[in-house]
CSV table of C-alpha atoms in Angstrom, one decimal:
chain,number,residue,atom,x,y,z
A,1,MET,CA,-48.5,142.1,60.1
A,2,PHE,CA,-51.4,144.0,58.6
A,3,ALA,CA,-50.5,147.1,60.4
A,4,ALA,CA,-46.9,146.9,59.1
A,5,LEU,CA,-48.0,146.3,55.5
A,6,ALA,CA,-50.5,149.2,55.7
A,7,LEU,CA,-48.0,151.6,57.0
A,8,LEU,CA,-45.6,150.4,54.2
A,9,VAL,CA,-48.2,151.1,51.5
A,10,LEU,CA,-49.0,154.5,53.0
A,11,SER,CA,-45.2,155.4,53.0
A,12,LEU,CA,-44.9,154.4,49.4
A,13,CYS,CA,-48.1,156.3,48.3
A,14,TYR,CA,-47.3,159.6,50.2
A,15,LYS,CA,-43.5,159.3,49.8
A,16,ILE,CA,-42.7,159.1,53.6
A,17,ALA,CA,-39.3,157.6,53.3
A,18,ALA,CA,-38.4,157.5,57.0
A,19,LEU,CA,-41.6,155.7,57.8
A,20,GLY,CA,-40.9,153.2,55.0
A,21,VAL,CA,-37.5,152.5,56.4
A,22,VAL,CA,-38.7,151.9,60.0
A,23,VAL,CA,-41.5,149.7,58.8
A,24,MET,CA,-39.2,147.6,56.6
A,25,LEU,CA,-36.8,147.0,59.5
A,26,ALA,CA,-39.7,146.2,61.7
A,27,LEU,CA,-40.9,143.5,59.3
A,28,GLY,CA,-37.6,141.7,59.8
A,29,LEU,CA,-38.7,140.8,63.2
A,30,ALA,CA,-40.9,138.1,61.6
A,31,ILE,CA,-37.7,136.3,60.8
A,32,TRP,CA,-37.5,135.6,64.7
A,33,THR,CA,-41.1,135.2,65.5
A,34,CYS,CA,-41.8,132.8,62.7
A,35,ARG,CA,-38.5,130.9,63.0
A,36,GLU,CA,-40.1,127.6,63.8
A,37,SER,CA,-41.8,127.3,60.5
A,38,PHE,CA,-39.0,128.8,58.5
A,39,ARG,CA,-37.6,126.6,55.7
A,40,ARG,CA,-35.0,126.9,53.0
A,41,PHE,CA,-35.2,129.7,50.5
A,42,ASP,CA,-37.2,128.9,47.4
A,43,GLY,CA,-35.6,129.4,43.9
A,44,VAL,CA,-38.1,132.0,42.9
A,45,PHE,CA,-37.4,134.0,46.1
A,46,VAL,CA,-33.6,133.7,45.6
A,47,LEU,CA,-34.0,135.0,42.0
A,48,ALA,CA,-36.1,137.9,43.2
A,49,LEU,CA,-33.4,138.9,45.6
A,50,ALA,CA,-30.8,138.6,42.8
A,51,TYR,CA,-33.0,140.8,40.6
A,52,ILE,CA,-33.2,143.4,43.3
A,53,ALA,CA,-29.4,143.2,43.9
A,54,ASP,CA,-28.8,143.7,40.2
A,55,ALA,CA,-31.0,146.8,40.3
A,56,THR,CA,-29.2,148.3,43.3
A,57,VAL,CA,-25.8,147.0,44.4
A,58,THR,CA,-24.3,147.2,40.9
A,59,SER,CA,-24.4,151.0,41.4
A,60,PHE,CA,-20.8,150.5,42.5
A,61,MET,CA,-20.0,150.3,38.7
A,62,VAL,CA,-21.2,154.0,38.6
A,63,SER,CA,-19.6,155.4,41.7
A,64,PHE,CA,-18.6,154.4,45.2
A,65,PRO,CA,-21.1,156.7,47.0
A,66,ALA,CA,-23.9,155.6,44.7
A,67,GLY,CA,-23.0,152.0,45.4
A,68,VAL,CA,-23.0,152.4,49.2
A,69,ALA,CA,-26.4,154.2,49.1
A,70,ARG,CA,-27.9,151.5,46.9
A,71,THR,CA,-26.5,148.7,48.9
A,72,VAL,CA,-28.0,150.1,52.1
A,73,GLN,CA,-31.3,150.3,50.3
A,74,PHE,CA,-30.8,146.7,49.2
A,75,GLY,CA,-30.1,145.6,52.8
A,76,ILE,CA,-33.2,147.3,54.2
A,77,ILE,CA,-35.4,145.7,51.6
A,78,VAL,CA,-33.9,142.3,52.1
A,79,VAL,CA,-34.6,142.4,55.7
A,80,ALA,CA,-38.3,143.2,55.1
A,81,LEU,CA,-38.6,140.5,52.4
A,82,VAL,CA,-37.0,137.8,54.5
A,83,GLY,CA,-39.3,138.7,57.3
A,84,LEU,CA,-42.3,138.5,54.9
A,85,TYR,CA,-41.0,135.2,53.5
A,86,ALA,CA,-40.8,133.7,57.1
A,87,TYR,CA,-44.3,134.9,57.8
A,88,ALA,CA,-45.6,133.4,54.6
A,89,GLN,CA,-44.2,130.0,55.5
A,90,SER,CA,-46.6,129.8,58.5
A,91,ALA,CA,-49.5,131.9,57.2
A,92,ARG,CA,-52.8,130.2,56.6
A,93,ARG,CA,-55.3,130.9,53.8
A,94,ALA,CA,-57.5,132.6,56.4
A,95,ASP,CA,-54.6,135.0,57.1
A,96,ALA,CA,-54.1,135.7,53.4
A,97,GLU,CA,-57.8,136.5,53.0
A,98,PHE,CA,-57.7,138.7,56.1
A,99,LEU,CA,-54.7,140.7,54.7
A,100,LEU,CA,-56.5,141.1,51.4
A,101,LYS,CA,-59.6,142.4,53.1
A,102,GLY,CA,-57.5,144.9,55.1
A,103,MET,CA,-55.6,146.0,52.1
A,104,GLY,CA,-58.8,146.4,50.2
A,105,ALA,CA,-60.2,148.7,52.9
A,106,LEU,CA,-56.9,150.7,53.0
A,107,CYS,CA,-56.8,151.0,49.2
A,108,ALA,CA,-60.4,152.2,49.2
A,109,LEU,CA,-59.6,155.0,51.7
A,110,VAL,CA,-56.5,156.1,49.9
A,111,THR,CA,-58.4,156.1,46.6
A,112,ALA,CA,-61.2,158.2,48.1
A,113,HIS,CA,-58.5,160.7,49.3
A,114,LEU,CA,-56.9,160.7,45.8
A,115,VAL,CA,-60.2,161.4,44.0
A,116,ILE,CA,-61.6,164.0,46.5
A,117,TRP,CA,-58.2,165.9,46.6
A,118,HIS,CA,-58.0,166.1,42.8
A,119,VAL,CA,-61.7,167.1,42.4
A,120,LEU,CA,-61.3,169.8,45.0
A,121,HIS,CA,-58.2,171.1,43.1
A,122,HIS,CA,-60.3,171.1,39.9
A,123,HIS,CA,-58.8,168.1,38.3
A,124,LEU,CA,-61.8,166.1,37.1
A,125,VAL,CA,-59.5,163.9,35.2
A,126,THR,CA,-55.7,163.0,35.3
A,127,TRP,CA,-55.2,162.1,39.0
A,128,LYS,CA,-51.4,162.1,39.4
A,129,TYR,CA,-50.6,165.2,41.3
A,130,LEU,CA,-50.9,164.0,45.0
A,131,SER,CA,-47.5,162.5,45.8
A,132,ASP,CA,-47.4,158.9,44.4
A,133,THR,CA,-50.9,158.0,45.4
A,134,LYS,CA,-51.6,156.8,41.8
A,135,LEU,CA,-49.8,153.6,42.9
A,136,VAL,CA,-52.9,152.7,44.8
A,137,LEU,CA,-54.9,152.5,41.6
A,138,SER,CA,-53.0,149.4,40.6
A,139,LEU,CA,-52.7,148.0,44.2
A,140,ALA,CA,-56.5,148.2,44.8
A,141,LEU,CA,-57.2,145.9,41.9
A,142,MET,CA,-55.5,143.0,43.8
A,143,PRO,CA,-57.9,142.7,46.7
A,144,LEU,CA,-60.8,143.5,44.3
A,145,PHE,CA,-60.1,140.5,42.1
A,146,GLY,CA,-58.5,138.3,44.7
A,147,LEU,CA,-61.6,138.5,46.9
A,148,GLU,CA,-64.0,137.9,44.0
A,149,ASP,CA,-65.5,134.8,45.6
A,150,TRP,CA,-66.0,136.5,49.0
A,151,ILE,CA,-67.5,139.6,47.4
A,152,LYS,CA,-69.9,137.6,45.3
A,153,ALA,CA,-71.1,135.7,48.4
A,154,LYS,CA,-72.1,139.1,49.8
A,155,GLY,CA,-74.4,140.0,47.0
A,156,ARG,CA,-75.1,138.9,43.4
A,157,HIS,CA,-74.5,142.3,41.8
A,158,LEU,CA,-71.9,143.7,44.2
A,159,PHE,CA,-68.8,142.4,42.3
A,160,PRO,CA,-70.0,143.7,38.9
A,161,ALA,CA,-70.8,147.1,40.4
A,162,LEU,CA,-67.4,147.4,42.0
A,163,LEU,CA,-65.8,146.5,38.7
A,164,VAL,CA,-67.7,149.3,36.9
A,165,VAL,CA,-66.7,151.8,39.6
A,166,ALA,CA,-63.1,150.6,39.6
A,167,PHE,CA,-62.9,150.9,35.8
A,168,ALA,CA,-64.4,154.5,35.9
A,169,ILE,CA,-61.8,155.6,38.5
A,170,VAL,CA,-59.0,154.0,36.6
A,171,LEU,CA,-60.0,155.5,33.3
A,172,LEU,CA,-60.6,159.0,34.7
A,173,SER,CA,-57.2,158.9,36.5
A,174,GLY,CA,-55.4,158.5,33.1
A,175,GLU,CA,-53.2,155.8,34.7
A,176,ARG,CA,-52.3,153.5,31.8
A,177,LYS,CA,-50.6,150.7,33.8
A,178,ALA,CA,-53.7,150.4,36.0
A,179,LEU,CA,-55.9,150.3,32.9
A,180,ILE,CA,-53.8,147.5,31.4
A,181,LEU,CA,-53.9,145.6,34.7
A,182,PHE,CA,-57.6,145.9,35.0
A,183,CYS,CA,-58.2,144.5,31.5
A,184,ALA,CA,-55.8,141.6,32.2
A,185,LEU,CA,-57.4,140.7,35.5
A,186,PHE,CA,-60.9,141.1,34.2
A,187,ALA,CA,-60.0,138.7,31.4
A,188,LEU,CA,-58.8,136.1,34.0
A,189,CYS,CA,-61.4,136.5,36.6
A,190,ARG,CA,-64.1,133.8,37.4
A,191,PHE,CA,-66.9,135.3,35.4
A,192,SER,CA,-68.2,133.2,32.5
A,193,LEU,CA,-67.6,134.4,28.9
A,194,GLY,CA,-71.2,135.6,28.6
A,195,ALA,CA,-71.1,137.6,31.8
A,196,LYS,CA,-67.7,139.2,30.8
A,197,LEU,CA,-69.2,140.3,27.5
A,198,GLY,CA,-72.2,141.8,29.1
A,199,LEU,CA,-70.2,143.6,31.7
A,200,ALA,CA,-67.7,144.7,29.0
A,201,ALA,CA,-70.6,146.5,27.4
A,202,MET,CA,-71.5,148.3,30.5
A,203,ILE,CA,-67.8,149.2,31.0
A,204,GLY,CA,-67.8,150.6,27.4
A,205,ALA,CA,-70.7,152.8,28.3
A,206,VAL,CA,-68.8,154.1,31.3
A,207,ALA,CA,-65.8,154.7,29.1
A,208,SER,CA,-67.9,156.8,26.7
A,209,LEU,CA,-69.2,158.9,29.6
A,210,ALA,CA,-65.7,159.4,30.9
A,211,LEU,CA,-64.5,160.6,27.5
A,212,LEU,CA,-67.3,163.1,27.5
A,213,LEU,CA,-66.0,164.5,30.7
A,214,ASP,CA,-62.4,164.4,29.5
A,215,ASP,CA,-60.5,167.6,28.7
A,216,GLY,CA,-58.4,165.7,26.1
A,217,HIS,CA,-55.8,164.1,28.4
A,218,ILE,CA,-57.4,160.6,28.4
A,219,HIS,CA,-57.7,160.7,24.6
A,220,ARG,CA,-54.0,161.8,24.3
A,221,GLU,CA,-52.9,159.0,26.8
A,222,LEU,CA,-54.7,156.3,24.8
A,223,THR,CA,-53.6,157.4,21.4
A,224,SER,CA,-50.0,158.2,22.3
A,225,ALA,CA,-49.6,154.7,23.6
A,226,SER,CA,-50.0,153.4,20.1
A,227,HIS,CA,-48.0,156.2,18.3
A,228,ASP,CA,-44.7,155.0,16.8
A,229,TYR,CA,-41.7,157.3,17.2
A,230,SER,CA,-39.2,154.5,16.2
A,231,HIS,CA,-38.6,156.1,12.8
A,232,THR,CA,-38.3,159.7,14.1
A,233,PRO,CA,-34.9,161.2,13.4
A,234,THR,CA,-33.0,161.7,16.7
A,235,ARG,CA,-32.4,165.4,15.9
A,236,TYR,CA,-36.2,165.9,16.1
A,237,PHE,CA,-36.2,165.3,19.9
A,238,PHE,CA,-33.9,168.4,20.4
A,239,THR,CA,-36.5,170.6,18.8
A,240,VAL,CA,-39.4,169.7,21.1
A,241,GLN,CA,-40.3,172.3,23.7
A,242,SER,CA,-40.7,171.0,27.4
A,243,ILE,CA,-40.0,167.5,26.1
A,244,TYR,CA,-40.0,166.2,29.7
A,245,ASP,CA,-43.7,166.8,29.9
A,246,GLN,CA,-44.3,164.6,26.8
A,247,SER,CA,-43.5,161.2,28.3
A,248,ASP,CA,-43.9,159.1,25.2
A,249,ILE,CA,-41.6,161.3,23.1
A,250,VAL,CA,-38.9,161.6,25.7
A,251,ARG,CA,-39.1,157.9,26.5
A,252,GLU,CA,-38.4,157.0,22.8
A,253,PHE,CA,-35.3,159.3,23.0
A,254,VAL,CA,-34.1,157.7,26.3
A,255,ASN,CA,-34.7,154.2,25.0
A,256,ARG,CA,-32.5,154.8,22.0
A,257,ASN,CA,-29.7,156.0,24.2
A,258,ALA,CA,-30.2,153.0,26.5
A,259,TRP,CA,-29.8,150.6,23.6
A,260,THR,CA,-26.7,152.4,22.5
A,261,LEU,CA,-25.2,151.9,26.0
A,262,PHE,CA,-26.1,148.2,25.9
A,263,VAL,CA,-24.3,147.9,22.5
A,264,HIS,CA,-21.2,149.4,24.1
A,265,HIS,CA,-21.5,147.4,27.4
A,266,PRO,CA,-23.2,144.1,26.4
A,267,ALA,CA,-22.0,141.8,29.2
A,268,PHE,CA,-22.9,143.6,32.4
A,269,GLY,CA,-24.2,147.0,31.3
A,270,VAL,CA,-23.3,150.2,33.0
A,271,GLY,CA,-24.6,149.3,36.4
A,272,ALA,CA,-27.7,150.4,38.3
A,273,THR,CA,-28.4,154.2,38.0
A,274,GLY,CA,-25.8,154.1,35.2
A,275,TYR,CA,-28.1,155.5,32.5
A,276,TRP,CA,-29.1,158.5,34.7
A,277,ALA,CA,-25.5,159.3,35.6
A,278,TRP,CA,-24.5,159.1,31.8
A,279,ALA,CA,-27.5,161.3,30.8
A,280,ALA,CA,-26.8,163.9,33.5
A,281,ALA,CA,-23.1,164.0,32.5
A,282,THR,CA,-24.1,164.3,28.8
A,283,TYR,CA,-27.0,166.6,28.8
A,284,GLY,CA,-26.8,168.4,32.1
A,285,PRO,CA,-29.9,169.4,34.1
A,286,THR,CA,-32.4,169.2,31.2
A,287,GLY,CA,-35.4,167.2,30.3
A,288,PHE,CA,-33.1,164.7,28.6
A,289,ALA,CA,-31.5,163.7,31.9
A,290,MET,CA,-34.0,161.2,33.3
A,291,ASN,CA,-34.1,157.5,34.4
A,292,VAL,CA,-35.0,154.8,31.9
A,293,HIS,CA,-38.7,153.9,32.2
A,294,GLY,CA,-39.6,150.4,31.5
A,295,GLU,CA,-37.4,147.3,32.5
A,296,VAL,CA,-37.3,146.0,29.0
A,297,HIS,CA,-35.2,149.0,28.2
A,298,ARG,CA,-33.4,149.5,31.5
A,299,ILE,CA,-32.1,146.0,32.1
A,300,PRO,CA,-30.0,145.7,28.8
A,301,ALA,CA,-28.5,149.1,29.4
A,302,GLU,CA,-27.8,148.7,33.2
A,303,GLY,CA,-27.6,145.0,33.6
A,304,GLY,CA,-26.4,143.7,30.2
A,305,VAL,CA,-26.8,140.1,29.0
A,306,PHE,CA,-26.3,138.9,32.6
A,307,GLY,CA,-29.2,141.1,33.8
A,308,ILE,CA,-31.4,139.9,31.0
A,309,ALA,CA,-30.7,136.3,31.8
A,310,LEU,CA,-31.3,136.8,35.5
A,311,VAL,CA,-34.7,138.6,35.0
A,312,ALA,CA,-35.8,136.2,32.3
A,313,GLY,CA,-35.1,133.3,34.7
A,314,PHE,CA,-37.0,135.0,37.5
A,315,PHE,CA,-40.1,135.8,35.5
A,316,GLY,CA,-40.0,132.4,33.7
A,317,LEU,CA,-39.8,130.4,36.9
A,318,ALA,CA,-42.3,132.5,38.8
A,319,LEU,CA,-44.8,132.3,35.9
A,320,TRP,CA,-44.4,128.6,35.6
A,321,ARG,CA,-45.0,128.1,39.3
A,322,ALA,CA,-48.1,130.3,39.4
A,323,VAL,CA,-49.6,128.7,36.3
A,324,ARG,CA,-48.9,125.2,37.7
A,325,HIS,CA,-50.5,126.2,41.1
A,326,LEU,CA,-53.6,127.5,39.2
A,327,VAL,CA,-53.9,124.3,37.2
A,328,ASN,CA,-53.4,122.1,40.4
A,329,SER,CA,-56.0,124.2,42.2
A,330,GLY,CA,-58.7,123.6,39.4
A,331,GLY,CA,-57.7,125.6,36.4
A,332,PHE,CA,-60.5,127.8,35.2
A,333,ALA,CA,-62.5,126.7,38.2
A,334,ALA,CA,-59.9,127.7,40.7
A,335,ALA,CA,-60.9,129.9,43.6
A,336,SER,CA,-60.1,133.6,43.3
A,337,LEU,CA,-57.7,133.4,46.0
A,338,ASP,CA,-55.7,130.8,44.2
A,339,ARG,CA,-55.4,133.2,41.3
A,340,MET,CA,-53.5,135.7,43.4
A,341,PRO,CA,-50.0,134.5,42.5
A,342,LEU,CA,-50.7,134.9,38.8
A,343,TYR,CA,-52.4,138.3,39.5
A,344,GLY,CA,-49.3,139.4,41.4
A,345,ILE,CA,-47.1,138.6,38.5
A,346,ILE,CA,-49.3,140.5,36.1
A,347,LEU,CA,-49.2,143.6,38.5
A,348,LEU,CA,-45.5,143.4,38.5
A,349,LEU,CA,-45.3,143.1,34.7
A,350,SER,CA,-47.6,146.1,34.4
A,351,TYR,CA,-45.5,148.2,36.7
A,352,CYS,CA,-42.2,147.1,35.1
A,353,TYR,CA,-43.6,148.0,31.7
A,354,ALA,CA,-44.2,151.7,32.5
A,355,GLU,CA,-42.1,152.8,35.5
A,356,ALA,CA,-38.5,153.5,36.4
A,357,VAL,CA,-36.9,151.5,39.2
A,358,ASP,CA,-38.0,152.7,42.6
A,359,THR,CA,-38.6,151.2,46.0
A,360,ALA,CA,-42.1,150.2,45.1
A,361,MET,CA,-41.0,148.2,42.2
A,362,LEU,CA,-38.2,146.5,44.2
A,363,LEU,CA,-40.8,145.5,46.9
A,364,LEU,CA,-43.1,144.3,44.2
A,365,ILE,CA,-40.4,142.1,42.8
A,366,GLY,CA,-39.7,140.7,46.2
A,367,GLY,CA,-43.4,140.4,47.0
A,368,VAL,CA,-43.9,138.1,43.9
A,369,GLY,CA,-40.9,136.1,45.2
A,370,VAL,CA,-42.4,135.7,48.6
A,371,VAL,CA,-45.9,134.8,47.4
A,372,VAL,CA,-44.8,132.4,44.6
A,373,GLY,CA,-42.1,130.9,46.8
A,374,ALA,CA,-44.6,130.1,49.6
A,375,LEU,CA,-46.9,128.2,47.2
A,376,PRO,CA,-47.6,124.5,48.0
A,377,VAL,CA,-45.0,122.0,46.8
A,378,PRO,CA,-46.5,119.3,44.4
A,379,ALA,CA,-45.7,115.8,45.7
A,380,GLY,CA,-44.0,114.8,42.4
A,381,SER,CA,-42.0,117.9,41.8
A,382,LEU,CA,-38.2,118.2,41.9
A,383,ARG,CA,-38.4,120.3,45.0
A,384,ALA,CA,-40.3,117.6,46.8
A,385,ARG,CA,-38.1,114.9,45.6
A,386,GLY,CA,-35.0,116.9,46.5
A,387,ALA,CA,-36.3,117.4,50.0
A,388,ARG,CA,-36.6,113.6,50.4
A,389,ILE,CA,-33.1,113.0,49.0
A,390,THR,CA,-31.4,115.4,51.5
A,391,GLY,CA,-32.3,113.2,54.4
A,392,SER,CA,-34.9,112.7,57.0
A,393,GLY,CA,-34.0,115.9,58.9
A,394,SER,CA,-34.2,118.1,55.9
A,395,ALA,CA,-37.3,116.4,54.7
A,396,VAL,CA,-39.1,117.1,57.9
A,397,ARG,CA,-38.2,120.8,57.6
A,398,ALA,CA,-39.4,120.9,54.0
A,399,GLN,CA,-42.8,119.5,54.8
A,400,ALA,CA,-45.7,122.0,54.7
A,401,VAL,CA,-47.0,123.1,58.1
A,402,PRO,CA,-50.6,121.9,58.5
A,403,GLY,CA,-52.9,124.7,57.7
A,404,SER,CA,-50.2,126.8,56.0
A,405,LEU,CA,-50.4,128.4,52.6
A,406,ARG,CA,-48.2,125.6,51.3
A,407,ALA,CA,-50.7,123.1,52.7
A,408,ARG,CA,-53.6,125.1,51.2
A,409,SER,CA,-55.8,124.5,54.1
């Protein structure tokens, strides 16, 4: 399983589409190999699949060829996710920890390649020019914080040192979503408040040093994030030279158009890829013809009220399950591994905040559905009572396999 996931991450980071397709189809083999422990689909997982379908299959509303292409993409992703879900039903906590360690090592190697490549090409800051390897800057934070307890056991100062190094890399990269994710996970990690404040001071010193090395990009990224273009006249955007290279400005223009499309198509939107098709037809091959970045703007335009309700239901239920699992696992004293479902949701939110829909986002949505859907079922929950009501046969199938993630062994 680790080998398949490692190849999948590499295919996403280096944009090797053929490899990604082969790996996702191969992951579907877990449906058969883990069939004995497979149980019914969890509600969070079903909503995740529905979310992915709304972001792909509804391309039929745009054109038949687009619908066929996106439906094939949906089918391949579903095969991979159902295979992962089947594996998660039988996986033990030791398996989850092993996967995190392996992914941590892989992310460290890709990050090293990312940094070395950019430095050799004279990019001391702004590391976004090597395929899509910037994705690893966010992914690497998951094993770092998820293995907090294990890392601390190896050395008292090892985890704080790794945090400082990770923050320096994220800051120098200029990757905003990774910076937001780091801050969120740092606030939720197991450090005491005093330790967090002390480490925050060290991180502040690192930030000051990074800004001294900056050529202005980091400062522009940080300040542009807080700049308000909402009152800027629409005609202004047509006067900006190379607007495509100024992401915050062009995104405000795109978001306004996306809202207009939602107003005119409120029920179901214009369908997946509908905004890009409209923009390409309206503006031609210019910087104004681009996808909507950020799900908060894309979903109303392409999914309408139906899409908004679907996605709100998915995130609401997933967040509720993750928080309840954290509380049942000890709350603020919960092990770092038990915080991973919540960390995964935060990773997905940070990605959805900044990026356009792509295969990585769709897999992250499904990944959250897999992880949260495989969480232990509390004895007094509606799911547990429902399993008892359906009869002895169904109840037996719904019980957690001893040692599985659901049993939290």
